Amino acid sequence: MYDVAVIGCGIIGANVANLLSRCDLRLVVLEKENDVSMGTTRANSAIIHAGYDPEPGTDMARLNVRGNELTRKQCEAYHVSYKQIGSLVLAFDEADEKTVEKLYANGCANGVPGLKILSREEVLKMEPNLSPEVRTALYAPSAGIVAPWELCFALAEAAVKNGCEMRFNSPVEKIEVIEGGYRLTTPTGSVDAKVVVNAAGVEADQVTGLVAAPSFTTQPNKGEYYLLDKSQGETVHHVIFQCPNKDGKGVLVSPTVHGNLIVGPNASPCERGDTATTPEGMAFVRKMAVKSVPGVSFRDNIRNFAGVRANSTASDFVIEETKPGFITLGAIKSPGLSSAPAIAEDALKLIGRTLVLKEKPEYVDSREVTVFRHLTPEQKAEAVRKNPLYGRVICRCETVTEGEIVDALHGVLPPHTIDGVKRRCNAGMGRCQGGFCGPRVHEIIARELGMDPKDVLKDKAGSVIIIGETKGGTL
Ligand SMILES: Cc1cc2nc3c(=O)[nH]c(=O)nc-3n(C[C@H](O)[C@H](O)[C@H](O)COP(=O)(O)OP(=O)(O)OC[C@H]3O[C@@H](n4cnc5c(N)ncnc54)[C@H](O)[C@@H]3O)c2cc1C
């Protein structure tokens, strides 16, 4: 019997598994999809919020501020792309100015460091490309940007390195109460565990519903984005928000950690799993974004995508022991990414009611990764001398070498798909979006993992790339 089974490996499940793997426990993560970070964690604004949005006294407020600090430390420890660039909330009229003052007061009550309300002149000096209509802005220097999937992967990888088992393609379909714990049934087999942590994101209410009446219902809500080319990455230098409204934090314009510009999201109710972009959603995002930054160059768009929020009937995050030894981490909408490590700390306290959590001395808390483009010329020469595959650039947009892709494919949590390689090494993230390097990555995956090329997928199960032979050739 496992000590703990974690359901779902988004940023919440990965953080819980990571913390638990520091303790002397038998652990397993059951993930529905074929990789980590396949749900909301891979499609969001990627902001580590400062913590002035949530109402003081809520779990969201407490966990956002603590999570902001912890995320920064995690990114440092695991060499994950992160930049503390600060955020600005712009006010365009009197009502907005009142909102900015309210956010400032919230932030002070929540313990957000360094908050300041800036005058029009101060804001425009910091960000000359903003609309001249701006009147004041709330400046939060502790806000940051991150690569969420990279962080999720790094946390999960560390958990696996420290003994946690990871089972993909394992949606939990049935949960039974058994002597001393729970039995979780998936198509890849069943798992018995003393404690279960439900971190199933948008599906968390349904998963809890397999064993008890959930205290909330998810109301999925879609947010759509533009991702612009790196030529636009310097349009602004902070995360630019408008004042929040009933639908959330509104449309933002922000640099990304990879040097692109991200613009979005809208907010519209949707079905679970509906990540299709829509002409209406994209038009709304464009209309709202130019209010803040009139010169956003949408002709430099390289990708559109959408993510699904776990909005719910609960007003706060749901972090509860639903039944003895069954913990629900649900309704984790924004700022869920920012709060994730702190949510995991709370989860551990609940797990501690059932299990004795004792840190193990042999825990390894580091991550070595070669990112060729970040090396000095001397380091590059040395890397190529040791392994000539670092001398072969596969993704020219992002300068990703074959050596880095091969490293990932033989890592402790190897990808099996083209997008899995993209999320680990950046190959295919750039201007051509894998148009040129995709087929080469496909070849390398098949070669290194000994897979039939027909079985190498683009992304989730069913995203087949090659369906047969052409011109009588062999695959
Ligand atoms: C448009 C948008 C913008 C956002 N922007 C921000 C932001 O800038 N900053 C911020 O802090 N937060 C932001 N958020 C919120 C943040 O992205 C989420 O709170 C966070 O990613 C939730 O992580 P999770 O692990 O709970 O969910 P997920 O990442 O969805 O992970 C849940 C996992 O559970 C798996 N799963 C589901 N059912 C089962 C099952 N039955 N068995 C096994 N596995 C299962 C799924 O496949 C998935 O991998 C945003 C969200 C959206 C949608």
Short mmCIF file of C-alpha atoms and ligand atoms in Angstrom, two decimals:
data_model
loop_
_atom_site.label_atom_id
_atom_site.label_comp_id
_atom_site.label_asym_id
_atom_site.label_seq_id
_atom_site.Cartn_x
_atom_site.Cartn_y
_atom_site.Cartn_z
CA MET A 1 0.00 0.00 0.00
CA TYR A 2 1.27 3.48 -0.88
CA ASP A 3 1.38 6.09 1.85
CA VAL A 4 0.05 8.81 -0.46
CA ALA A 5 -1.47 8.84 -3.94
CA VAL A 6 -1.68 12.24 -5.62
CA ILE A 7 -4.30 12.59 -8.37
CA GLY A 8 -3.21 15.00 -11.11
CA CYS A 9 0.17 16.45 -12.00
CA GLY A 10 -0.41 20.11 -12.71
CA ILE A 11 1.38 22.71 -10.62
CA ILE A 12 -0.61 21.73 -7.50
CA GLY A 13 -0.02 17.97 -7.73
CA ALA A 14 3.64 18.53 -8.64
CA ASN A 15 4.17 20.79 -5.61
CA VAL A 16 2.48 18.30 -3.27
CA ALA A 17 4.52 15.38 -4.69
CA ASN A 18 7.68 17.46 -4.45
CA LEU A 19 7.16 18.31 -0.76
CA LEU A 20 6.11 14.76 0.12
CA SER A 21 9.14 13.27 -1.65
CA ARG A 22 11.32 14.94 0.98
CA CYS A 23 9.75 12.60 3.55
CA ASP A 24 10.15 8.93 4.16
CA LEU A 25 6.99 7.84 2.31
CA ARG A 26 5.88 5.55 -0.51
CA LEU A 27 4.35 7.87 -3.10
CA VAL A 28 2.58 7.66 -6.42
CA VAL A 29 1.17 10.31 -8.77
CA LEU A 30 -1.69 9.28 -11.08
CA GLU A 31 -2.05 11.56 -14.08
CA LYS A 32 -4.83 11.29 -16.64
CA GLU A 33 -2.74 12.54 -19.58
CA ASN A 34 0.55 11.35 -21.11
CA ASP A 35 2.79 13.96 -19.43
CA VAL A 36 2.94 16.46 -16.57
CA SER A 37 1.44 19.95 -16.90
CA MET A 38 -1.20 19.01 -19.48
CA GLY A 39 -4.10 20.92 -17.88
CA THR A 40 -4.51 24.56 -16.84
CA THR A 41 -0.88 24.77 -15.76
CA ARG A 42 0.30 24.86 -19.36
CA ALA A 43 -2.07 27.58 -20.58
CA ASN A 44 -2.34 30.65 -18.37
CA SER A 45 -0.85 34.14 -18.06
CA ALA A 46 2.27 32.78 -16.29
CA ILE A 47 2.31 35.60 -13.76
CA ILE A 48 3.51 35.09 -10.20
CA HIS A 49 1.12 37.62 -8.72
CA ALA A 50 2.23 39.90 -5.92
CA GLY A 51 -0.94 39.24 -3.87
CA TYR A 52 -2.96 42.51 -3.78
CA ASP A 53 -6.00 41.10 -5.65
CA PRO A 54 -7.44 38.67 -3.07
CA GLU A 55 -9.57 40.01 -0.24
CA PRO A 56 -7.63 40.19 3.04
CA GLY A 57 -8.35 37.27 5.35
CA THR A 58 -8.92 34.74 2.56
CA ASP A 59 -6.77 31.68 1.89
CA MET A 60 -6.06 33.17 -1.54
CA ALA A 61 -4.51 36.28 0.02
CA ARG A 62 -2.36 34.36 2.51
CA LEU A 63 -1.24 31.69 0.05
CA ASN A 64 -0.58 34.08 -2.85
CA VAL A 65 1.83 36.22 -0.84
CA ARG A 66 3.62 33.21 0.65
CA GLY A 67 3.59 31.40 -2.73
CA ASN A 68 5.15 34.39 -4.49
CA GLU A 69 8.19 34.13 -2.21
CA LEU A 70 8.41 30.33 -2.39
CA THR A 71 8.09 30.22 -6.19
CA ARG A 72 11.02 32.58 -6.56
CA LYS A 73 13.14 30.26 -4.38
CA GLN A 74 12.03 27.14 -6.28
CA CYS A 75 12.94 28.68 -9.63
CA GLU A 76 16.36 29.55 -8.29
CA ALA A 77 16.93 26.06 -6.85
CA TYR A 78 15.78 24.22 -9.99
CA HIS A 79 17.11 26.69 -12.61
CA VAL A 80 13.62 27.43 -13.94
CA SER A 81 13.05 30.51 -16.13
CA TYR A 82 11.71 33.27 -13.86
CA LYS A 83 11.96 37.08 -13.88
CA GLN A 84 10.79 39.44 -11.18
CA ILE A 85 9.69 42.30 -13.45
CA GLY A 86 6.94 43.86 -11.30
CA SER A 87 3.39 44.68 -12.33
CA LEU A 88 1.33 47.80 -12.98
CA VAL A 89 -2.46 48.06 -12.65
CA LEU A 90 -3.57 51.02 -14.76
CA ALA A 91 -6.37 53.44 -13.90
CA PHE A 92 -8.10 55.25 -16.77
CA ASP A 93 -10.92 57.03 -14.94
CA GLU A 94 -12.15 57.94 -11.48
CA ALA A 95 -13.71 54.54 -10.81
CA ASP A 96 -10.42 52.84 -11.75
CA GLU A 97 -8.54 55.17 -9.44
CA LYS A 98 -10.75 54.05 -6.57
CA THR A 99 -10.09 50.41 -7.54
CA VAL A 100 -6.35 51.05 -7.55
CA GLU A 101 -6.60 52.55 -4.05
CA LYS A 102 -8.62 49.53 -2.89
CA LEU A 103 -6.01 47.14 -4.36
CA TYR A 104 -3.26 49.10 -2.61
CA ALA A 105 -5.10 48.78 0.70
CA ASN A 106 -5.72 45.05 0.07
CA GLY A 107 -2.07 44.54 -0.74
CA CYS A 108 -0.89 46.34 2.39
CA ALA A 109 -3.26 44.24 4.51
CA ASN A 110 -2.06 41.06 2.77
CA GLY A 111 1.60 41.93 3.43
CA VAL A 112 2.65 42.57 -0.19
CA PRO A 113 6.06 44.29 -0.13
CA GLY A 114 6.96 47.55 -1.90
CA LEU A 115 3.52 48.61 -3.22
CA LYS A 116 3.24 52.17 -4.53
CA ILE A 117 0.63 54.23 -6.33
CA LEU A 118 2.36 56.03 -9.20
CA SER A 119 1.38 59.28 -10.91
CA ARG A 120 0.69 59.44 -14.66
CA GLU A 121 4.16 60.92 -15.26
CA GLU A 122 5.89 58.20 -13.24
CA VAL A 123 4.03 55.41 -15.06
CA LEU A 124 4.69 56.81 -18.51
CA LYS A 125 8.36 57.27 -17.66
CA MET A 126 8.56 53.57 -16.71
CA GLU A 127 6.49 52.43 -19.70
CA PRO A 128 6.52 54.95 -22.59
CA ASN A 129 4.37 52.71 -24.82
CA LEU A 130 1.34 52.87 -22.52
CA SER A 131 -1.74 54.85 -23.50
CA PRO A 132 -1.40 58.54 -22.62
CA GLU A 133 -4.93 58.23 -21.19
CA VAL A 134 -3.54 56.50 -18.08
CA ARG A 135 -4.16 58.49 -14.86
CA THR A 136 -2.45 56.51 -12.09
CA ALA A 137 -1.19 52.96 -11.53
CA LEU A 138 -0.52 50.51 -8.74
CA TYR A 139 3.08 49.30 -8.88
CA ALA A 140 3.93 45.92 -7.30
CA PRO A 141 7.65 45.16 -7.60
CA SER A 142 7.34 41.59 -6.29
CA ALA A 143 5.25 40.32 -9.24
CA GLY A 144 7.13 37.99 -11.55
CA ILE A 145 6.84 35.94 -14.72
CA VAL A 146 7.67 32.25 -15.06
CA ALA A 147 7.52 29.28 -17.46
CA PRO A 148 4.77 27.36 -15.60
CA TRP A 149 5.21 24.06 -17.42
CA GLU A 150 8.98 24.17 -16.83
CA LEU A 151 8.43 24.75 -13.10
CA CYS A 152 5.85 21.96 -12.95
CA PHE A 153 8.20 19.62 -14.75
CA ALA A 154 11.17 20.53 -12.51
CA LEU A 155 9.12 19.91 -9.34
CA ALA A 156 7.80 16.58 -10.62
CA GLU A 157 11.24 15.54 -11.81
CA ALA A 158 12.72 16.21 -8.36
CA ALA A 159 9.91 14.19 -6.77
CA VAL A 160 10.63 11.24 -9.10
CA LYS A 161 14.37 11.51 -8.42
CA ASN A 162 13.53 11.18 -4.75
CA GLY A 163 11.51 8.01 -5.16
CA CYS A 164 7.99 9.13 -6.17
CA GLU A 165 6.36 6.92 -8.82
CA MET A 166 4.70 8.67 -11.76
CA ARG A 167 1.94 6.92 -13.72
CA PHE A 168 0.69 8.61 -16.90
CA ASN A 169 -2.45 7.76 -18.90
CA SER A 170 -4.04 6.86 -15.56
CA PRO A 171 -7.30 8.74 -15.04
CA VAL A 172 -8.81 7.84 -11.68
CA GLU A 173 -12.28 6.53 -12.51
CA LYS A 174 -13.37 4.90 -9.27
CA ILE A 175 -12.52 5.40 -5.59
CA GLU A 176 -13.41 2.91 -2.85
CA VAL A 177 -12.89 3.15 0.88
CA ILE A 178 -10.84 0.13 2.01
CA GLU A 179 -9.32 -0.97 5.31
CA GLY A 180 -6.67 1.68 6.19
CA GLY A 181 -7.18 3.87 3.13
CA TYR A 182 -8.56 4.09 -0.38
CA ARG A 183 -8.47 2.04 -3.58
CA LEU A 184 -8.15 4.13 -6.77
CA THR A 185 -9.05 2.44 -10.03
CA THR A 186 -7.55 3.55 -13.35
CA PRO A 187 -7.37 1.86 -16.76
CA THR A 188 -3.68 1.07 -16.04
CA GLY A 189 -4.47 -0.75 -12.79
CA SER A 190 -5.57 0.02 -9.26
CA VAL A 191 -3.63 1.65 -6.46
CA ASP A 192 -4.18 1.40 -2.69
CA ALA A 193 -3.08 4.34 -0.58
CA LYS A 194 -3.46 5.43 3.03
CA VAL A 195 -3.94 9.05 1.99
CA VAL A 196 -5.26 10.51 -1.27
CA VAL A 197 -4.65 14.07 -2.47
CA ASN A 198 -7.03 15.20 -5.17
CA ALA A 199 -5.24 17.82 -7.31
CA ALA A 200 -7.29 17.21 -10.45
CA GLY A 201 -7.72 20.87 -11.41
CA VAL A 202 -10.91 21.64 -13.31
CA GLU A 203 -12.04 18.06 -12.59
CA ALA A 204 -11.36 18.16 -8.83
CA ASP A 205 -15.07 18.38 -7.94
CA GLN A 206 -15.83 15.29 -10.04
CA VAL A 207 -12.92 13.34 -8.54
CA THR A 208 -14.02 14.15 -4.98
CA GLY A 209 -17.53 13.23 -6.11
CA LEU A 210 -16.31 9.65 -6.60
CA VAL A 211 -15.99 9.27 -2.82
CA ALA A 212 -18.05 12.04 -1.14
CA ALA A 213 -20.36 14.93 -1.96
CA PRO A 214 -18.04 17.77 -3.03
CA SER A 215 -18.45 21.10 -1.23
CA PHE A 216 -18.18 23.01 -4.53
CA THR A 217 -18.90 22.70 -8.24
CA THR A 218 -16.40 23.77 -10.90
CA GLN A 219 -17.71 26.35 -13.37
CA PRO A 220 -15.10 26.14 -16.16
CA ASN A 221 -14.22 29.46 -17.72
CA LYS A 222 -11.99 29.97 -20.74
CA GLY A 223 -9.25 32.58 -21.26
CA GLU A 224 -7.79 33.14 -24.74
CA TYR A 225 -4.41 34.61 -25.68
CA TYR A 226 -2.13 35.99 -28.37
CA LEU A 227 1.56 35.16 -28.16
CA LEU A 228 3.60 37.65 -30.17
CA ASP A 229 7.03 37.26 -31.73
CA LYS A 230 10.17 38.18 -29.81
CA SER A 231 10.50 41.33 -31.93
CA GLN A 232 7.61 42.64 -29.75
CA GLY A 233 8.99 41.42 -26.42
CA GLU A 234 10.25 44.87 -25.41
CA THR A 235 6.94 46.67 -26.02
CA VAL A 236 6.50 46.78 -22.24
CA HIS A 237 8.81 45.80 -19.41
CA HIS A 238 6.32 45.08 -16.61
CA VAL A 239 3.13 43.05 -16.44
CA ILE A 240 0.49 45.58 -17.52
CA PHE A 241 -2.95 44.95 -16.02
CA GLN A 242 -6.17 46.87 -16.31
CA CYS A 243 -8.41 47.18 -13.27
CA PRO A 244 -10.02 43.86 -12.32
CA ASN A 245 -13.72 43.37 -13.01
CA LYS A 246 -16.33 40.75 -12.13
CA ASP A 247 -14.73 38.33 -14.64
CA GLY A 248 -11.25 38.49 -13.13
CA LYS A 249 -8.07 40.44 -13.64
CA GLY A 250 -8.90 41.61 -17.17
CA VAL A 251 -6.69 41.67 -20.27
CA LEU A 252 -2.97 42.01 -19.62
CA VAL A 253 0.04 42.76 -21.80
CA SER A 254 3.31 41.30 -20.56
CA PRO A 255 6.73 40.12 -21.62
CA THR A 256 7.26 36.37 -21.21
CA VAL A 257 10.33 34.73 -19.70
CA HIS A 258 11.31 33.66 -23.20
CA GLY A 259 11.25 37.24 -24.52
CA ASN A 260 7.88 37.18 -26.34
CA LEU A 261 4.85 39.35 -25.60
CA ILE A 262 1.69 37.72 -24.22
CA VAL A 263 -1.70 39.43 -24.57
CA GLY A 264 -4.94 38.19 -22.98
CA PRO A 265 -7.09 36.67 -21.57
CA ASN A 266 -10.83 37.15 -21.98
CA ALA A 267 -13.21 35.22 -19.72
CA SER A 268 -16.05 33.12 -21.06
CA PRO A 269 -17.91 30.12 -19.59
CA CYS A 270 -17.01 26.88 -21.37
CA GLU A 271 -17.07 23.09 -21.15
CA ARG A 272 -14.29 21.30 -19.22
CA GLY A 273 -11.36 20.72 -21.56
CA ASP A 274 -12.51 23.22 -24.20
CA THR A 275 -9.28 24.97 -25.17
CA ALA A 276 -10.33 26.11 -28.64
CA THR A 277 -9.78 29.78 -29.45
CA THR A 278 -12.67 31.72 -30.99
CA PRO A 279 -12.87 34.73 -33.33
CA GLU A 280 -15.03 36.57 -30.75
CA GLY A 281 -12.64 35.85 -27.89
CA MET A 282 -9.61 37.00 -29.89
CA ALA A 283 -11.39 40.16 -31.08
CA PHE A 284 -12.28 41.03 -27.48
CA VAL A 285 -8.68 40.57 -26.34
CA ARG A 286 -7.41 42.86 -29.12
CA LYS A 287 -9.96 45.54 -28.34
CA MET A 288 -9.15 45.56 -24.63
CA ALA A 289 -5.35 45.31 -24.98
CA VAL A 290 -4.98 48.44 -27.12
CA LYS A 291 -6.68 50.44 -24.39
CA SER A 292 -3.52 49.89 -22.28
CA VAL A 293 -0.89 49.62 -25.03
CA PRO A 294 -2.19 51.18 -28.27
CA GLY A 295 0.76 50.03 -30.39
CA VAL A 296 0.52 46.25 -29.75
CA SER A 297 1.47 44.73 -33.11
CA PHE A 298 -0.97 41.83 -33.57
CA ARG A 299 0.45 41.13 -37.03
CA ASP A 300 3.45 39.70 -35.17
CA ASN A 301 1.27 37.03 -33.58
CA ILE A 302 2.91 33.58 -33.63
CA ARG A 303 0.35 31.56 -31.68
CA ASN A 304 -3.07 31.67 -30.09
CA PHE A 305 -4.07 29.43 -27.21
CA ALA A 306 -6.63 29.13 -24.44
CA GLY A 307 -6.68 27.83 -20.87
CA VAL A 308 -9.59 26.81 -18.66
CA ARG A 309 -10.05 28.34 -15.20
CA ALA A 310 -11.34 26.24 -12.33
CA ASN A 311 -13.89 28.92 -11.35
CA SER A 312 -16.37 27.47 -8.92
CA THR A 313 -19.28 27.95 -6.56
CA ALA A 314 -16.73 28.45 -3.74
CA SER A 315 -15.46 31.99 -3.19
CA ASP A 316 -11.99 30.84 -2.06
CA PHE A 317 -9.62 27.95 -2.83
CA VAL A 318 -10.98 24.66 -1.45
CA ILE A 319 -8.27 23.05 0.71
CA GLU A 320 -9.96 20.51 2.91
CA GLU A 321 -9.89 17.02 4.32
CA THR A 322 -13.14 15.92 2.72
CA LYS A 323 -13.04 12.51 4.44
CA PRO A 324 -10.38 11.22 6.84
CA GLY A 325 -7.26 10.81 4.70
CA PHE A 326 -8.92 12.21 1.54
CA ILE A 327 -7.72 15.72 0.78
CA THR A 328 -9.30 17.94 -1.85
CA LEU A 329 -7.32 20.79 -3.41
CA GLY A 330 -10.01 22.22 -5.67
CA ALA A 331 -11.34 25.47 -7.11
CA ILE A 332 -7.71 26.48 -7.63
CA LYS A 333 -8.29 29.34 -10.02
CA SER A 334 -5.96 32.34 -10.33
CA PRO A 335 -3.75 33.03 -8.37
CA GLY A 336 -3.34 29.24 -8.19
CA LEU A 337 -0.04 29.17 -10.02
CA SER A 338 1.39 31.84 -7.70
CA SER A 339 0.02 30.15 -4.58
CA ALA A 340 0.88 26.54 -5.49
CA PRO A 341 3.87 25.90 -3.18
CA ALA A 342 1.99 27.44 -0.26
CA ILE A 343 -1.13 25.37 -1.06
CA ALA A 344 1.13 22.29 -0.92
CA GLU A 345 2.36 23.35 2.53
CA ASP A 346 -1.26 23.52 3.73
CA ALA A 347 -1.94 20.12 2.17
CA LEU A 348 0.98 18.65 4.08
CA LYS A 349 -0.50 19.85 7.35
CA LEU A 350 -3.72 17.98 6.49
CA ILE A 351 -1.78 14.85 5.47
CA GLY A 352 0.07 15.07 8.81
CA ARG A 353 -3.24 14.31 10.57
CA THR A 354 -3.03 10.75 9.20
CA LEU A 355 0.67 10.09 8.55
CA VAL A 356 3.87 10.85 10.40
CA LEU A 357 5.91 13.07 8.07
CA LYS A 358 9.60 12.61 8.71
CA GLU A 359 12.19 14.21 6.40
CA LYS A 360 14.63 11.74 4.90
CA PRO A 361 18.32 12.63 5.06
CA GLU A 362 19.13 11.36 1.55
CA TYR A 363 16.80 13.85 -0.18
CA VAL A 364 18.42 15.46 -3.27
CA ASP A 365 17.19 19.00 -3.91
CA SER A 366 18.97 20.13 -7.06
CA ARG A 367 18.57 20.05 -10.82
CA GLU A 368 21.35 20.19 -13.36
CA VAL A 369 20.33 21.15 -16.86
CA THR A 370 22.41 22.29 -19.84
CA VAL A 371 20.79 25.18 -21.69
CA PHE A 372 23.23 25.66 -24.54
CA ARG A 373 22.09 29.17 -25.51
CA HIS A 374 22.78 30.41 -21.97
CA LEU A 375 26.43 29.25 -21.97
CA THR A 376 29.44 31.52 -22.55
CA PRO A 377 31.40 30.91 -25.80
CA GLU A 378 34.06 29.04 -23.80
CA GLN A 379 31.44 26.87 -22.08
CA LYS A 380 29.80 26.17 -25.45
CA ALA A 381 33.11 25.03 -26.95
CA GLU A 382 33.73 22.78 -23.95
CA ALA A 383 30.19 21.33 -24.13
CA VAL A 384 30.57 20.53 -27.86
CA ARG A 385 33.99 18.98 -27.25
CA LYS A 386 32.47 16.64 -24.63
CA ASN A 387 29.32 15.90 -26.62
CA PRO A 388 29.23 16.85 -30.33
CA LEU A 389 25.40 16.73 -30.26
CA TYR A 390 25.51 20.15 -28.53
CA GLY A 391 27.07 21.42 -31.76
CA ARG A 392 23.96 20.57 -33.81
CA VAL A 393 21.21 23.17 -33.61
CA ILE A 394 17.80 21.59 -34.18
CA CYS A 395 15.51 24.52 -33.36
CA ARG A 396 16.97 27.58 -35.05
CA CYS A 397 14.41 30.06 -33.71
CA GLU A 398 15.32 29.25 -30.09
CA THR A 399 18.82 27.80 -30.62
CA VAL A 400 18.08 24.40 -29.10
CA THR A 401 20.63 21.68 -29.78
CA GLU A 402 20.28 17.97 -30.36
CA GLY A 403 22.30 17.42 -27.17
CA GLU A 404 19.64 19.16 -25.06
CA ILE A 405 16.83 17.15 -26.68
CA VAL A 406 18.69 13.88 -26.15
CA ASP A 407 19.38 14.85 -22.51
CA ALA A 408 15.64 15.38 -21.98
CA LEU A 409 14.74 12.10 -23.68
CA HIS A 410 17.01 10.21 -21.31
CA GLY A 411 16.11 12.21 -18.21
CA VAL A 412 14.24 10.88 -15.17
CA LEU A 413 10.90 12.08 -16.55
CA PRO A 414 11.36 11.78 -20.32
CA PRO A 415 8.91 13.25 -22.83
CA HIS A 416 7.40 11.01 -25.52
CA THR A 417 5.80 13.70 -27.66
CA ILE A 418 6.92 16.65 -29.75
CA ASP A 419 5.20 19.10 -27.39
CA GLY A 420 6.74 17.29 -24.41
CA VAL A 421 10.18 18.04 -25.88
CA LYS A 422 9.05 21.62 -26.56
CA ARG A 423 8.05 22.18 -22.94
CA ARG A 424 11.31 20.75 -21.61
CA CYS A 425 13.86 22.23 -24.05
CA ASN A 426 12.07 25.05 -25.90
CA ALA A 427 12.45 23.43 -29.34
CA GLY A 428 9.46 24.67 -31.37
CA MET A 429 8.66 27.62 -29.06
CA GLY A 430 9.88 30.24 -31.51
CA ARG A 431 8.67 32.15 -34.54
CA CYS A 432 8.10 29.09 -36.77
CA GLN A 433 6.35 27.19 -33.92
CA GLY A 434 8.08 23.94 -34.83
CA GLY A 435 7.36 24.21 -38.56
CA PHE A 436 11.01 23.53 -39.35
CA CYS A 437 12.32 21.60 -36.34
CA GLY A 438 9.17 19.52 -35.67
CA PRO A 439 10.05 16.72 -38.14
CA ARG A 440 13.61 16.53 -36.81
CA VAL A 441 12.41 16.37 -33.22
CA HIS A 442 10.02 13.62 -34.31
CA GLU A 443 12.93 11.65 -35.78
CA ILE A 444 15.10 12.12 -32.67
CA ILE A 445 12.29 10.94 -30.34
CA ALA A 446 11.73 7.80 -32.42
CA ARG A 447 15.46 7.09 -32.63
CA GLU A 448 16.32 7.71 -28.97
CA LEU A 449 13.29 6.00 -27.43
CA GLY A 450 13.19 3.16 -29.97
CA MET A 451 9.62 4.08 -30.93
CA ASP A 452 7.83 3.38 -34.17
CA PRO A 453 7.63 6.86 -35.83
CA LYS A 454 3.89 6.31 -36.24
CA ASP A 455 3.55 6.19 -32.44
CA VAL A 456 5.26 9.52 -31.81
CA LEU A 457 2.49 11.99 -31.02
CA LYS A 458 2.33 15.75 -31.26
CA ASP A 459 0.71 16.18 -27.85
CA LYS A 460 -2.14 14.39 -25.99
CA ALA A 461 -3.34 10.87 -26.79
CA GLY A 462 -4.81 10.85 -30.30
CA SER A 463 -2.69 13.70 -31.70
CA VAL A 464 -1.26 11.42 -34.39
CA ILE A 465 1.23 12.95 -36.85
CA ILE A 466 2.04 10.11 -39.23
CA ILE A 467 -0.82 7.90 -40.29
CA GLY A 468 0.86 5.77 -42.96
CA GLU A 469 3.45 5.47 -45.69
CA THR A 470 3.58 7.64 -48.81
CA LYS A 471 5.12 6.85 -52.21
CA GLY A 472 5.82 3.29 -51.13
CA GLY A 473 8.65 4.43 -48.81
CA THR A 474 9.38 2.91 -45.47
CA LEU A 475 9.00 4.73 -42.18
C1 LIG B 1 -6.65 31.89 -18.52
C2 LIG B 1 -5.94 31.62 -17.21
C3 LIG B 1 -4.98 32.51 -16.72
C4 LIG B 1 -4.36 32.28 -15.50
N1 LIG B 1 -3.33 33.08 -15.12
C5 LIG B 1 -2.71 32.85 -13.94
C6 LIG B 1 -1.61 33.65 -13.55
O1 LIG B 1 -1.10 34.46 -14.31
N2 LIG B 1 -1.09 33.45 -12.32
C7 LIG B 1 -1.61 32.54 -11.45
O2 LIG B 1 -1.15 32.46 -10.33
N3 LIG B 1 -2.60 31.71 -11.83
C8 LIG B 1 -3.15 31.83 -13.05
N4 LIG B 1 -4.15 31.00 -13.47
C9 LIG B 1 -4.55 29.89 -12.59
C10 LIG B 1 -3.55 28.76 -12.65
O3 LIG B 1 -3.17 28.48 -13.97
C11 LIG B 1 -4.21 27.53 -12.02
O4 LIG B 1 -4.67 27.89 -10.73
C12 LIG B 1 -3.26 26.35 -11.87
O5 LIG B 1 -2.58 26.08 -13.06
C13 LIG B 1 -4.08 25.14 -11.42
O6 LIG B 1 -3.22 24.04 -11.30
P1 LIG B 1 -3.80 22.61 -10.98
O7 LIG B 1 -2.64 21.74 -10.75
O8 LIG B 1 -4.85 22.74 -9.92
O9 LIG B 1 -4.62 22.20 -12.28
P2 LIG B 1 -4.11 21.55 -13.65
O10 LIG B 1 -2.89 22.18 -14.14
O11 LIG B 1 -5.28 21.56 -14.56
O12 LIG B 1 -3.74 20.07 -13.24
C14 LIG B 1 -4.71 19.11 -12.93
C15 LIG B 1 -4.23 17.78 -13.48
O13 LIG B 1 -5.11 16.76 -13.06
C16 LIG B 1 -5.26 15.83 -14.11
N5 LIG B 1 -6.51 15.09 -13.89
C17 LIG B 1 -7.79 15.53 -14.02
N6 LIG B 1 -8.65 14.55 -13.72
C18 LIG B 1 -7.92 13.46 -13.39
C19 LIG B 1 -8.24 12.15 -12.99
N7 LIG B 1 -9.51 11.73 -12.87
N8 LIG B 1 -7.23 11.28 -12.75
C20 LIG B 1 -5.94 11.65 -12.88
N9 LIG B 1 -5.59 12.90 -13.25
C21 LIG B 1 -6.56 13.81 -13.49
C22 LIG B 1 -5.27 16.71 -15.34
O14 LIG B 1 -4.94 15.97 -16.52
C23 LIG B 1 -4.22 17.75 -15.00
O15 LIG B 1 -2.95 17.39 -15.45
C24 LIG B 1 -4.74 31.16 -14.71
C25 LIG B 1 -5.69 30.26 -15.22
C26 LIG B 1 -6.24 30.46 -16.47
C27 LIG B 1 -7.16 29.45 -17.05
#
